[in-house]
CSV table of C-alpha atoms in Angstrom, one decimal:
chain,number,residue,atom,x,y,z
A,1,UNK,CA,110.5,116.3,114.0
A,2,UNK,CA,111.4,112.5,114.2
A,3,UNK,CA,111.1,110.5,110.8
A,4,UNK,CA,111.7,107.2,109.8
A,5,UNK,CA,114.5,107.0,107.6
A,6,UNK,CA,115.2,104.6,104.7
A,7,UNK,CA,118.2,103.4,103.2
A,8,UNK,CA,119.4,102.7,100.3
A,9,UNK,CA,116.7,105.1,97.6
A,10,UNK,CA,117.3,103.0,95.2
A,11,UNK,CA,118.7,99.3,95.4
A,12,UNK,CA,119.8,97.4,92.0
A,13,UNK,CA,120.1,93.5,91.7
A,14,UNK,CA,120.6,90.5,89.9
A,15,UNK,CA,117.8,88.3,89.4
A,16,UNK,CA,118.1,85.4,92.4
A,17,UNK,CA,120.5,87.5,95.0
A,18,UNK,CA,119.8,88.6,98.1
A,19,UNK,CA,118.5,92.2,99.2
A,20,UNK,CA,118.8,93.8,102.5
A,21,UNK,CA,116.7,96.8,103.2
A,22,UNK,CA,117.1,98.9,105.9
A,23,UNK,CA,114.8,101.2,108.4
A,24,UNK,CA,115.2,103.0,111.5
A,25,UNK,CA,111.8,103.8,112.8
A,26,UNK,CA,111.3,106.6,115.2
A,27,UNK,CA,112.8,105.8,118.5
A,28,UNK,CA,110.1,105.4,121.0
A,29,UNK,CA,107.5,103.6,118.6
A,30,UNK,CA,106.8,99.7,118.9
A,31,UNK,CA,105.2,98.4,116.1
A,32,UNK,CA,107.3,98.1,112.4
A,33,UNK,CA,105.7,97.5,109.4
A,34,UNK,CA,106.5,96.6,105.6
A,35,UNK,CA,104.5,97.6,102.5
A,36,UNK,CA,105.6,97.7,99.1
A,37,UNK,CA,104.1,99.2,96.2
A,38,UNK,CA,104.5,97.8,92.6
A,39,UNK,CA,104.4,100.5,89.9
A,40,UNK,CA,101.0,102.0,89.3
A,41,UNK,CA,99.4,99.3,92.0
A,42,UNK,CA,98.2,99.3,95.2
A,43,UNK,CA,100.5,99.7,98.7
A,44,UNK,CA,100.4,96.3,100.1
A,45,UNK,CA,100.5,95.2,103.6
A,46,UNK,CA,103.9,92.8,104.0
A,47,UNK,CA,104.2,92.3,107.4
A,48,UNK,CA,104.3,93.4,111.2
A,49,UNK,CA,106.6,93.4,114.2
A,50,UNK,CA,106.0,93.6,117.7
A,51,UNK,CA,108.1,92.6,120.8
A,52,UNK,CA,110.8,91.2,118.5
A,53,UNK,CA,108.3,88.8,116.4
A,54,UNK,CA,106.2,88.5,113.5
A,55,UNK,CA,102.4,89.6,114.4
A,56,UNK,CA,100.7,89.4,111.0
A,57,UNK,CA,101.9,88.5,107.6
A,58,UNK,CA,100.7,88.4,104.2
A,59,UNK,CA,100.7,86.1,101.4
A,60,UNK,CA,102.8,88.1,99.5
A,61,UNK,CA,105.4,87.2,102.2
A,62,UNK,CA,106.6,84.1,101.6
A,63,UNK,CA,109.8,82.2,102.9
A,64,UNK,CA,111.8,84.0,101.0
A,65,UNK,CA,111.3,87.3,102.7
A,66,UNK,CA,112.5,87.8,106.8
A,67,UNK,CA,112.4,91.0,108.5
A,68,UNK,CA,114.4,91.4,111.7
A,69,UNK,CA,115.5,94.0,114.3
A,70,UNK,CA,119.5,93.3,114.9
A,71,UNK,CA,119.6,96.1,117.5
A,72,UNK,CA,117.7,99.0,118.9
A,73,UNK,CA,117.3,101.1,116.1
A,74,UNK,CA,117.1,99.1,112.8
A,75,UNK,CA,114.6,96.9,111.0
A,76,UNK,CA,115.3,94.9,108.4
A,77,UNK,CA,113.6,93.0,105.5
A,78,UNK,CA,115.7,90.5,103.4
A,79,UNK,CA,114.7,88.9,100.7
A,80,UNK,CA,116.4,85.9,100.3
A,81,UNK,CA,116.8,85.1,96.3
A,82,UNK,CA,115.0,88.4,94.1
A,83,UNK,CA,112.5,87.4,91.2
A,84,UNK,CA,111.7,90.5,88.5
A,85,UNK,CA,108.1,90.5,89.9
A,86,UNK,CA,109.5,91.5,93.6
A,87,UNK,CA,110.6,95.2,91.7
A,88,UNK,CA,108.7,97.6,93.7
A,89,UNK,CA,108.8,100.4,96.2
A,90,UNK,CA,109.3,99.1,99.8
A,91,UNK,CA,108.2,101.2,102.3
A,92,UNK,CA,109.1,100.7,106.5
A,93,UNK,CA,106.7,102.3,108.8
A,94,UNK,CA,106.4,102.4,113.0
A,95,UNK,CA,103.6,103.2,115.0
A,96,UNK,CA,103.3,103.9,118.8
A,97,UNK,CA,100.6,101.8,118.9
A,98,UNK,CA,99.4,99.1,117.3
A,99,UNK,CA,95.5,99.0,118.0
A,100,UNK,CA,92.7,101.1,117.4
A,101,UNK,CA,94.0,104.7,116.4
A,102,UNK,CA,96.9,104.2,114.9
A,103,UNK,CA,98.9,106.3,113.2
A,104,UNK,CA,102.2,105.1,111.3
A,105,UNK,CA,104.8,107.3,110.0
A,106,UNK,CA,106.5,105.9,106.8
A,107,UNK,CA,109.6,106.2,105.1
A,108,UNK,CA,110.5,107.4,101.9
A,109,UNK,CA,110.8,104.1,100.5
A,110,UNK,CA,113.4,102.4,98.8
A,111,UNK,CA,113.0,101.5,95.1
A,112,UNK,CA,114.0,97.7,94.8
A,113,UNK,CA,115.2,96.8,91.1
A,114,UNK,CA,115.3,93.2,89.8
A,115,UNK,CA,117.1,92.6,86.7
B,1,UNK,CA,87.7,90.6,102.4
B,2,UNK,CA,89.7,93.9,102.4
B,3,UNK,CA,89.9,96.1,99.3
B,4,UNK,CA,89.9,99.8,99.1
B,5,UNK,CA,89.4,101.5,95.8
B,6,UNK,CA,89.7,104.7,94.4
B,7,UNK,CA,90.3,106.8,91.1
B,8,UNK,CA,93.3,107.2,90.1
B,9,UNK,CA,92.8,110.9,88.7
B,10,UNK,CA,91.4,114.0,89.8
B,11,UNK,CA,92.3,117.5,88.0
B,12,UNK,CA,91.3,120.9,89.6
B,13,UNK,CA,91.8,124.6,89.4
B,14,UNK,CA,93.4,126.6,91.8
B,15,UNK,CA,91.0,127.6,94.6
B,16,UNK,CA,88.3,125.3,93.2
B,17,UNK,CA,87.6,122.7,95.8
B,18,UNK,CA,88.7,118.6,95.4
B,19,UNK,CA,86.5,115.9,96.1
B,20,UNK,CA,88.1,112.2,96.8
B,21,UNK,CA,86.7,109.2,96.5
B,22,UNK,CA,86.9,106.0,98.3
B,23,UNK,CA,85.2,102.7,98.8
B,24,UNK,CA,86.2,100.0,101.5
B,25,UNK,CA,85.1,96.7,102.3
B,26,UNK,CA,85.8,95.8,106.0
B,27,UNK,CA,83.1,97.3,108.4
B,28,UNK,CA,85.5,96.2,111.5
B,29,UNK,CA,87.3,99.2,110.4
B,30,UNK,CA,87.3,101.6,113.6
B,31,UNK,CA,89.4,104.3,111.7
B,32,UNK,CA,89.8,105.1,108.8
B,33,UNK,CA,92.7,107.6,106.8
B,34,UNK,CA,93.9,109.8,104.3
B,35,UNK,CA,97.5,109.6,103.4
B,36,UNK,CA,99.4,112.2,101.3
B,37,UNK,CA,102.2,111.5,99.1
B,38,UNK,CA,104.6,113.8,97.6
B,39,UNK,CA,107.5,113.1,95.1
B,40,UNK,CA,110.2,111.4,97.0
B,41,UNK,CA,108.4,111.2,99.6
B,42,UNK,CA,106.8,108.9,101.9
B,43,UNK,CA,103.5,108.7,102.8
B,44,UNK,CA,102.1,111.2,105.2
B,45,UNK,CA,99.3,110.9,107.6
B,46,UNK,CA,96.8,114.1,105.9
B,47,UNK,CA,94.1,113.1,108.6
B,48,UNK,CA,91.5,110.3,109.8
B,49,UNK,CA,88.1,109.4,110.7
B,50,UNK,CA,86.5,108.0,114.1
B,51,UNK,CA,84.3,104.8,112.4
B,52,UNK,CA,81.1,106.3,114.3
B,53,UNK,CA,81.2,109.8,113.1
B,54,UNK,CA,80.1,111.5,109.5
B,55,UNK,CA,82.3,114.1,109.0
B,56,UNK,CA,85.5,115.3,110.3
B,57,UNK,CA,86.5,119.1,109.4
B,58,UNK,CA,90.5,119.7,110.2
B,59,UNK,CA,91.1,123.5,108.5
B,60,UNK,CA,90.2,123.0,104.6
B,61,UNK,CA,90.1,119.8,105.0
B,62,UNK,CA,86.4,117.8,105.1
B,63,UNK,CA,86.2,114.2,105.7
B,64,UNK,CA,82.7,112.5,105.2
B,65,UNK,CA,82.0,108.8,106.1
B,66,UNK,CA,78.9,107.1,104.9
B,67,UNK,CA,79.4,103.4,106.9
B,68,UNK,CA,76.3,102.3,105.2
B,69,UNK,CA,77.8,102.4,101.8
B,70,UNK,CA,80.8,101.9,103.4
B,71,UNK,CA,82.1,105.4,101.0
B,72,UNK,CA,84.9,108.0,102.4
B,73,UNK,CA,85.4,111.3,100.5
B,74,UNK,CA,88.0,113.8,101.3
B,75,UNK,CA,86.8,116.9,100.4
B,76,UNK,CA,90.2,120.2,99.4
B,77,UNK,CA,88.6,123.4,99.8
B,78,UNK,CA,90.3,126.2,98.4
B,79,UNK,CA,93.0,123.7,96.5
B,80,UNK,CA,96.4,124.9,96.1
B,81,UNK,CA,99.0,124.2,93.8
B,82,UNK,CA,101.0,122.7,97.1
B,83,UNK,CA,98.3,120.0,97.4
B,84,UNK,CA,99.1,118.7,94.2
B,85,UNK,CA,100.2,115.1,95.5
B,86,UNK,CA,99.4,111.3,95.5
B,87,UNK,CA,96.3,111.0,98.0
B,88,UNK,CA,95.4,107.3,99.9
B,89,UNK,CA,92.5,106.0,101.4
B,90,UNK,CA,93.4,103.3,104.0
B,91,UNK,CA,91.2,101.2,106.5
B,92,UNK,CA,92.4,99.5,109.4
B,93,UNK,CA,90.5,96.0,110.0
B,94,UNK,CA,90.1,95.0,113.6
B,95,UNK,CA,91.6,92.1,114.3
B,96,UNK,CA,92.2,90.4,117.9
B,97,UNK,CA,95.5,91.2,119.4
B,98,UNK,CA,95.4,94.5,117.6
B,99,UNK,CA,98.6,95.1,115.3
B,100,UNK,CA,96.3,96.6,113.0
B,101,UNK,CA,97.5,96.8,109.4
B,102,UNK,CA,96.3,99.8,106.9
B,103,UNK,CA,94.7,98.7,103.6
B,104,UNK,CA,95.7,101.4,101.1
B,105,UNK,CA,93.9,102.0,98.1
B,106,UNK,CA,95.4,102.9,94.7
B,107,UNK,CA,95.9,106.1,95.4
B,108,UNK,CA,94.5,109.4,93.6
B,109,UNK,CA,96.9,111.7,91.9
B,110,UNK,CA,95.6,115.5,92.2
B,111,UNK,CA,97.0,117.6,89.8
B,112,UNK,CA,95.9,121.4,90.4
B,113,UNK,CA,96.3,123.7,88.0
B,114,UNK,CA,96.1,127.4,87.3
């Protein structure tokens, strides 16, 4: 069954360098999507992706993060200069579609560290 | 706005049946989900909700809606050991152009004993 993979699991850094997380969605879906999910919070909405833009962002994600699709199978988010507070789970997701019923298949997640 | 809350904690026994709660906010909402999530994994779609029905069976799995209140229970019948996971409510808020984001709650952790 087709899955959206996530790499690395577990991502370390310093405190003001840059991150690069990376997501293959499934390959006939659309629509990408970030959420991350800060210990014992909610999963928050970070942004979505459609036809090689930006659809819908949110607050959270400010200049310093940029998502981006280099080629036809990856999706990217990079955040430019890590804070402590930006330690969370990251999860990718895709969907088929994007309005009304729409189901997204997410990734394991990749556990983003800020020292 | 858009909030979705939940309880964070639900213990049952083994064959007794779960009840999940969830609140939401955001009546644009036209469906509305249940997302499983076990260890290491990401989150899986368990089922979903049509905004204009009331319940939703799907094998021992009962979904009741009350849009008034604006409440969504997912109701385990028969709870296994196996369903013992990390369980989300999302919505998804209308918005024009589509693209529609999911609002998770919290998240309620069943635990499911002998």
């Amino acid at each position: 069954e087709p899955e959206v993979t996530q790499t690395p699991s577990h991502q370390v850094t310093q405190m003001g360098q840059e991150v690069i997380l990376r997501c293959v969605p499934i390959s006939n879906h659309l629509y990408f999507y970030w959420y991350r999910q800060i210990l014992g919070q909610k999963v928050e909405f970070l942004v979505s992706f459609y036809n090689n833009e930006i659809s819908e962002k949110s607050e959270i994600f400010d200049d310093q993060f940029s998502v981006e699709r280099p080629d036809g199978s990856n999706f990217t988010l990079k955040i430019r200069s890590t804070k402590l507070e930006d330690s969370a789970m990251y999860f990718c997701a895709s969907s088929e579609h994007g309005a009304d019923y729409n189901e997204q298949f997410f990734g394991p997640g990749t556990r983003l560290t800020v020292l | 706005g858009e909030d979705v809350e939940q309880s964070l904690f639900l213990s049952v026994r083994e064959g007794d049946s779960s009840v999940i709660n969830c609140t939401y906010t955001d009546s644009s909402s036209t469906y509305l989900y249940w997302y499983k999530q076990e260890p290491g994994a990401g989150l899986q779609l368990l089922t979903y909700i049509f905004s204009n029905m009331d319940m939703k069976q799907d094998q021992r799995l009962t979904v009741l809606l009350n849009k008034k209140d604006k409440h969504l229970s997912l109701r385990i019948a028969d709870t296994q050991t196996g369903d013992s996971a990390i369980y989300f409510c999302a919505e998804s808020p209308t918005r024009s152009g589509g693209y529609n984001k999911l609002i998770f709650g919290a998240g309620t952790r069943l635990a499911v004993h002998p």
